mmCIF file of C-alpha atoms in Angstrom:
data_model
loop_
_atom_site.group_PDB
_atom_site.id
_atom_site.type_symbol
_atom_site.label_atom_id
_atom_site.label_comp_id
_atom_site.label_asym_id
_atom_site.label_seq_id
_atom_site.Cartn_x
_atom_site.Cartn_y
_atom_site.Cartn_z
ATOM 1 C CA GLY A 1 -30.964 16.278 4.390
ATOM 2 C CA GLU A 2 -30.673 12.443 5.433
ATOM 3 C CA SER A 3 -32.771 10.842 7.691
ATOM 4 C CA VAL A 4 -30.719 9.225 10.402
ATOM 5 C CA GLY A 5 -33.277 7.629 12.369
ATOM 6 C CA LEU A 6 -36.932 6.974 11.867
ATOM 7 C CA HIS A 7 -38.007 5.411 14.913
ATOM 8 C CA LEU A 8 -35.635 7.073 17.597
ATOM 9 C CA PRO A 9 -36.660 7.892 21.203
ATOM 10 C CA THR A 10 -37.473 11.479 21.180
ATOM 11 C CA LEU A 11 -36.858 14.011 23.975
ATOM 12 C CA SER A 12 -39.091 17.333 23.685
ATOM 13 C CA VAL A 13 -37.964 20.358 25.520
ATOM 14 C CA GLN A 14 -38.923 23.986 25.929
ATOM 15 C CA GLU A 15 -36.478 26.374 24.611
ATOM 16 C CA GLY A 16 -34.634 27.740 27.887
ATOM 17 C CA ASP A 17 -35.081 24.823 29.821
ATOM 18 C CA ASN A 18 -32.167 22.134 30.413
ATOM 19 C CA SER A 19 -32.084 18.889 28.597
ATOM 20 C CA ILE A 20 -30.857 15.708 30.089
ATOM 21 C CA ILE A 21 -30.127 12.743 27.316
ATOM 22 C CA ASN A 22 -29.428 9.305 28.853
ATOM 23 C CA CYS A 23 -27.682 6.358 27.784
ATOM 24 C CA ALA A 24 -26.766 2.784 28.754
ATOM 25 C CA TYR A 25 -23.445 1.423 27.519
ATOM 26 C CA SER A 26 -22.747 -1.953 26.991
ATOM 27 C CA ASN A 27 -19.314 -2.782 28.074
ATOM 28 C CA SER A 28 -17.900 -2.682 31.846
ATOM 29 C CA ALA A 29 -14.193 -2.666 30.251
ATOM 30 C CA SER A 30 -14.900 0.523 28.260
ATOM 31 C CA ASP A 31 -12.556 3.130 29.149
ATOM 32 C CA TYR A 32 -13.751 6.128 27.420
ATOM 33 C CA PHE A 33 -16.959 7.732 26.255
ATOM 34 C CA ILE A 34 -18.024 10.388 23.946
ATOM 35 C CA TRP A 35 -21.162 12.321 23.202
ATOM 36 C CA TYR A 36 -21.925 13.203 19.512
ATOM 37 C CA LYS A 37 -24.374 15.625 17.871
ATOM 38 C CA GLN A 38 -25.922 14.898 14.207
ATOM 39 C CA GLU A 39 -27.778 17.273 12.587
ATOM 40 C CA SER A 40 -29.916 16.505 9.467
ATOM 41 C CA GLY A 41 -27.751 15.737 6.558
ATOM 42 C CA LYS A 42 -24.381 15.871 8.253
ATOM 43 C CA GLY A 43 -21.938 13.655 9.996
ATOM 44 C CA PRO A 44 -21.596 13.330 13.788
ATOM 45 C CA GLN A 45 -20.112 16.062 15.739
ATOM 46 C CA PHE A 46 -18.158 15.638 18.725
ATOM 47 C CA ILE A 47 -19.540 17.368 21.849
ATOM 48 C CA ILE A 48 -17.723 16.270 24.895
ATOM 49 C CA ASP A 49 -15.927 13.320 26.203
ATOM 50 C CA ILE A 50 -14.838 11.679 29.561
ATOM 51 C CA ARG A 51 -12.678 9.062 30.576
ATOM 52 C CA SER A 52 -13.534 6.082 32.747
ATOM 53 C CA ASN A 53 -11.639 7.298 35.655
ATOM 54 C CA MET A 54 -13.947 10.454 35.983
ATOM 55 C CA ASP A 55 -17.566 10.641 36.992
ATOM 56 C CA LYS A 56 -18.309 14.338 35.665
ATOM 57 C CA ARG A 57 -16.884 16.652 33.051
ATOM 58 C CA GLN A 58 -17.954 20.198 32.040
ATOM 59 C CA GLY A 59 -17.997 21.954 28.979
ATOM 60 C CA GLN A 60 -19.555 25.272 27.481
ATOM 61 C CA ARG A 61 -23.340 24.520 28.224
ATOM 62 C CA VAL A 62 -22.691 20.853 28.458
ATOM 63 C CA THR A 63 -22.106 18.164 31.316
ATOM 64 C CA VAL A 64 -21.290 14.467 30.811
ATOM 65 C CA LEU A 65 -22.056 12.177 33.915
ATOM 66 C CA LEU A 66 -20.724 8.769 34.098
ATOM 67 C CA ASN A 67 -21.902 6.197 36.379
ATOM 68 C CA LYS A 68 -19.656 3.157 35.995
ATOM 69 C CA THR A 69 -21.779 1.120 38.787
ATOM 70 C CA VAL A 70 -24.766 1.055 36.520
ATOM 71 C CA LYS A 71 -23.127 1.760 33.151
ATOM 72 C CA HIS A 72 -24.996 4.898 32.647
ATOM 73 C CA LEU A 73 -23.867 8.053 30.670
ATOM 74 C CA SER A 74 -25.705 11.097 30.499
ATOM 75 C CA LEU A 75 -25.599 14.576 28.828
ATOM 76 C CA GLN A 76 -26.899 17.665 30.185
ATOM 77 C CA ILE A 77 -27.385 20.624 27.930
ATOM 78 C CA ALA A 78 -28.254 24.082 29.793
ATOM 79 C CA ALA A 79 -30.578 26.534 28.356
ATOM 80 C CA THR A 80 -31.468 24.503 25.648
ATOM 81 C CA GLN A 81 -31.484 26.377 22.318
ATOM 82 C CA PRO A 82 -33.353 25.885 18.922
ATOM 83 C CA GLY A 83 -29.646 25.225 17.459
ATOM 84 C CA ASP A 84 -29.471 22.152 19.840
ATOM 85 C CA SER A 85 -32.119 20.412 17.977
ATOM 86 C CA ALA A 86 -30.473 17.071 16.553
ATOM 87 C CA VAL A 87 -29.817 13.386 17.242
ATOM 88 C CA TYR A 88 -27.497 12.898 20.077
ATOM 89 C CA PHE A 89 -25.559 9.678 20.353
ATOM 90 C CA CYS A 90 -23.261 8.528 23.002
ATOM 91 C CA ALA A 91 -20.321 6.189 22.133
ATOM 92 C CA GLU A 92 -17.749 4.262 24.022
ATOM 93 C CA ARG A 93 -14.272 2.950 23.304
ATOM 94 C CA SER A 94 -13.628 -0.832 24.127
ATOM 95 C CA ALA A 95 -10.119 -1.943 23.204
ATOM 96 C CA SER A 96 -9.871 0.168 19.811
ATOM 97 C CA LYS A 97 -13.261 -0.376 18.786
ATOM 98 C CA ILE A 98 -15.931 2.732 19.212
ATOM 99 C CA ILE A 99 -19.546 1.410 19.642
ATOM 100 C CA PHE A 100 -22.419 3.753 19.176
ATOM 101 C CA GLY A 101 -25.655 3.843 20.845
ATOM 102 C CA SER A 102 -28.989 4.028 18.836
ATOM 103 C CA GLY A 103 -29.313 7.698 19.590
ATOM 104 C CA THR A 104 -31.992 10.250 20.914
ATOM 105 C CA ARG A 105 -33.697 12.799 18.977
ATOM 106 C CA LEU A 106 -33.850 16.195 20.987
ATOM 107 C CA SER A 107 -36.936 18.398 19.634
ATOM 108 C CA ILE A 108 -37.067 22.005 21.072
ATOM 109 C CA ARG A 109 -40.436 23.707 21.773
ATOM 110 C CA PRO A 110 -40.530 27.460 21.070
ATOM 111 C CA GLU B 1 -9.325 23.777 6.271
ATOM 112 C CA ALA B 2 -9.087 20.445 8.542
ATOM 113 C CA GLN B 3 -11.601 18.062 7.120
ATOM 114 C CA VAL B 4 -12.509 14.542 6.120
ATOM 115 C CA THR B 5 -13.882 14.173 2.570
ATOM 116 C CA GLN B 6 -15.941 11.013 1.111
ATOM 117 C CA ASN B 7 -16.575 10.314 -2.597
ATOM 118 C CA PRO B 8 -18.947 9.826 -3.895
ATOM 119 C CA ARG B 9 -21.843 11.476 -1.657
ATOM 120 C CA TYR B 10 -24.557 9.425 -3.290
ATOM 121 C CA LEU B 11 -24.274 6.112 -5.266
ATOM 122 C CA ILE B 12 -26.785 3.922 -6.840
ATOM 123 C CA THR B 13 -25.384 0.550 -8.050
ATOM 124 C CA VAL B 14 -26.556 -3.094 -8.887
ATOM 125 C CA THR B 15 -26.031 -6.126 -6.930
ATOM 126 C CA GLY B 16 -22.624 -7.660 -7.804
ATOM 127 C CA LYS B 17 -21.077 -4.612 -9.060
ATOM 128 C CA LYS B 18 -17.749 -3.837 -7.159
ATOM 129 C CA LEU B 19 -17.378 -0.352 -5.797
ATOM 130 C CA THR B 20 -15.027 1.771 -3.844
ATOM 131 C CA VAL B 21 -15.850 4.789 -1.479
ATOM 132 C CA THR B 22 -12.803 7.044 -1.013
ATOM 133 C CA CYS B 23 -12.045 8.666 2.100
ATOM 134 C CA SER B 24 -9.327 11.268 2.720
ATOM 135 C CA GLN B 25 -8.306 13.292 5.735
ATOM 136 C CA ASN B 26 -5.579 16.481 5.787
ATOM 137 C CA MET B 27 -4.910 16.244 9.414
ATOM 138 C CA ASN B 28 -2.020 13.682 9.507
ATOM 139 C CA HIS B 29 -4.432 11.611 11.735
ATOM 140 C CA GLU B 30 -3.360 8.016 12.313
ATOM 141 C CA TYR B 31 -6.665 6.404 13.242
ATOM 142 C CA MET B 32 -9.319 6.047 10.598
ATOM 143 C CA SER B 33 -12.590 4.332 10.718
ATOM 144 C CA TRP B 34 -15.715 3.541 8.671
ATOM 145 C CA TYR B 35 -19.310 3.225 10.179
ATOM 146 C CA ARG B 36 -22.581 2.463 8.387
ATOM 147 C CA GLN B 37 -25.869 4.100 9.944
ATOM 148 C CA ASP B 38 -29.021 2.597 9.490
ATOM 149 C CA PRO B 39 -32.425 3.766 11.137
ATOM 150 C CA GLY B 40 -32.798 2.518 14.594
ATOM 151 C CA LEU B 41 -29.303 1.068 14.787
ATOM 152 C CA GLY B 42 -27.049 4.221 15.296
ATOM 153 C CA LEU B 43 -23.848 3.939 13.758
ATOM 154 C CA ARG B 44 -21.878 0.706 13.556
ATOM 155 C CA GLN B 45 -18.027 0.259 12.874
ATOM 156 C CA ILE B 46 -17.221 -1.594 9.915
ATOM 157 C CA TYR B 47 -13.254 -1.490 10.034
ATOM 158 C CA TYR B 48 -10.822 0.911 11.518
ATOM 159 C CA SER B 49 -7.027 1.573 10.896
ATOM 160 C CA MET B 50 -4.610 2.576 13.643
ATOM 161 C CA ASN B 51 -1.966 3.441 11.109
ATOM 162 C CA VAL B 52 -0.630 2.674 7.778
ATOM 163 C CA GLU B 53 -0.731 -0.916 7.023
ATOM 164 C CA VAL B 54 -2.778 -1.772 10.270
ATOM 165 C CA THR B 55 -6.426 -2.503 9.836
ATOM 166 C CA ASP B 56 -8.923 -4.423 11.934
ATOM 167 C CA LYS B 57 -12.441 -5.504 12.005
ATOM 168 C CA GLY B 58 -15.168 -3.644 13.668
ATOM 169 C CA ASP B 59 -18.538 -4.976 14.741
ATOM 170 C CA VAL B 60 -19.790 -5.556 10.959
ATOM 171 C CA PRO B 61 -16.985 -6.073 8.567
ATOM 172 C CA GLU B 62 -18.865 -8.808 6.660
ATOM 173 C CA GLY B 63 -19.014 -7.845 2.902
ATOM 174 C CA TYR B 64 -16.378 -5.005 3.179
ATOM 175 C CA LYS B 65 -12.689 -4.660 2.676
ATOM 176 C CA VAL B 66 -10.433 -1.684 3.344
ATOM 177 C CA SER B 67 -6.712 -0.788 2.794
ATOM 178 C CA ARG B 68 -4.546 1.808 4.425
ATOM 179 C CA LYS B 69 -1.410 2.416 1.964
ATOM 180 C CA GLU B 70 -1.113 5.945 3.029
ATOM 181 C CA LYS B 71 -1.911 7.817 6.148
ATOM 182 C CA ARG B 72 -4.396 10.317 4.484
ATOM 183 C CA ASN B 73 -6.636 7.672 2.647
ATOM 184 C CA PHE B 74 -8.720 4.847 3.818
ATOM 185 C CA PRO B 75 -10.817 3.366 1.073
ATOM 186 C CA LEU B 76 -13.801 1.086 1.690
ATOM 187 C CA ILE B 77 -14.387 -1.664 -0.979
ATOM 188 C CA LEU B 78 -17.625 -3.757 -1.586
ATOM 189 C CA GLU B 79 -16.518 -6.321 -3.780
ATOM 190 C CA SER B 80 -19.985 -7.777 -4.495
ATOM 191 C CA PRO B 81 -22.512 -5.277 -3.054
ATOM 192 C CA SER B 82 -25.794 -6.665 -1.835
ATOM 193 C CA PRO B 83 -29.106 -4.925 -1.198
ATOM 194 C CA ASN B 84 -28.413 -5.147 2.620
ATOM 195 C CA GLN B 85 -25.488 -3.105 2.257
ATOM 196 C CA THR B 86 -27.786 -0.187 1.220
ATOM 197 C CA SER B 87 -26.889 2.390 4.005
ATOM 198 C CA LEU B 88 -25.253 5.804 4.840
ATOM 199 C CA TYR B 89 -21.541 5.490 5.456
ATOM 200 C CA PHE B 90 -19.406 7.658 7.393
ATOM 201 C CA CYS B 91 -15.641 8.065 7.370
ATOM 202 C CA ALA B 92 -14.043 9.266 10.446
ATOM 203 C CA SER B 93 -10.481 10.105 11.736
ATOM 204 C CA SER B 94 -8.774 11.019 14.919
ATOM 205 C CA PHE B 95 -5.223 11.537 15.940
ATOM 206 C CA SER B 96 -4.821 8.560 17.846
ATOM 207 C CA GLN B 97 -6.989 5.237 18.939
ATOM 208 C CA GLY B 98 -10.471 6.853 19.060
ATOM 209 C CA ILE B 99 -9.266 8.403 22.371
ATOM 210 C CA ASP B 100 -9.605 12.348 21.266
ATOM 211 C CA THR B 101 -11.911 13.923 18.868
ATOM 212 C CA GLN B 102 -13.265 12.016 15.989
ATOM 213 C CA TYR B 103 -13.877 13.865 12.775
ATOM 214 C CA PHE B 104 -16.367 12.562 10.467
ATOM 215 C CA GLY B 105 -16.854 13.001 6.663
ATOM 216 C CA PRO B 106 -20.187 14.194 5.221
ATOM 217 C CA GLY B 107 -21.342 10.646 4.458
ATOM 218 C CA THR B 108 -21.978 8.675 1.427
ATOM 219 C CA ARG B 109 -25.721 7.451 0.701
ATOM 220 C CA LEU B 110 -25.393 3.927 -1.057
ATOM 221 C CA THR B 111 -28.205 2.031 -2.625
ATOM 222 C CA VAL B 112 -27.758 -1.282 -4.030
ATOM 223 C CA LEU B 113 -30.468 -2.560 -6.267
#
């Protein structure tokens, strides 16, 4: 598969534990935020989103938290599974542009 | 099946030889976008289009052109490719201005020698 990031920060998590991936975004005017998952050799896949008028949103096994005061976004994955192993990107929408963070690699220990 | 397709998936070319990477979506999406992905830099938006005949620059538009003559197609054109355009390219589409889920294509690995 394609290598999407040779020098990404890596988070190593024990299978079954919760994972927390953090992201600092750049523009205080951004109004919409998205988390993507990218597996090797594939394009990014939408996980969950949140609008700027919210501070928390939950999906299936995932939760996104938004702290606009410090321009911080986090993705929490409950009961991490081997299939969660991937690179995770946050993205922000500013005007009509989408700006991606540099990504975090999530590695699962058996 | 709802999808975004890109062609070619892999391309090796030489400096200065014009090329086009095609992108097509079958979901009647209004918003389409091109990104390049380089190690350690994440995805950077090249160009986007909010609808037919409406295109605008993203963060790294230099050296690229796009067109949006039909809703389903959004080709990326490199008039005179250079080695610094060697990258992994993704096309994406969504129903509206990147608000809702963006669907990504499988990627095009371009090498410019």
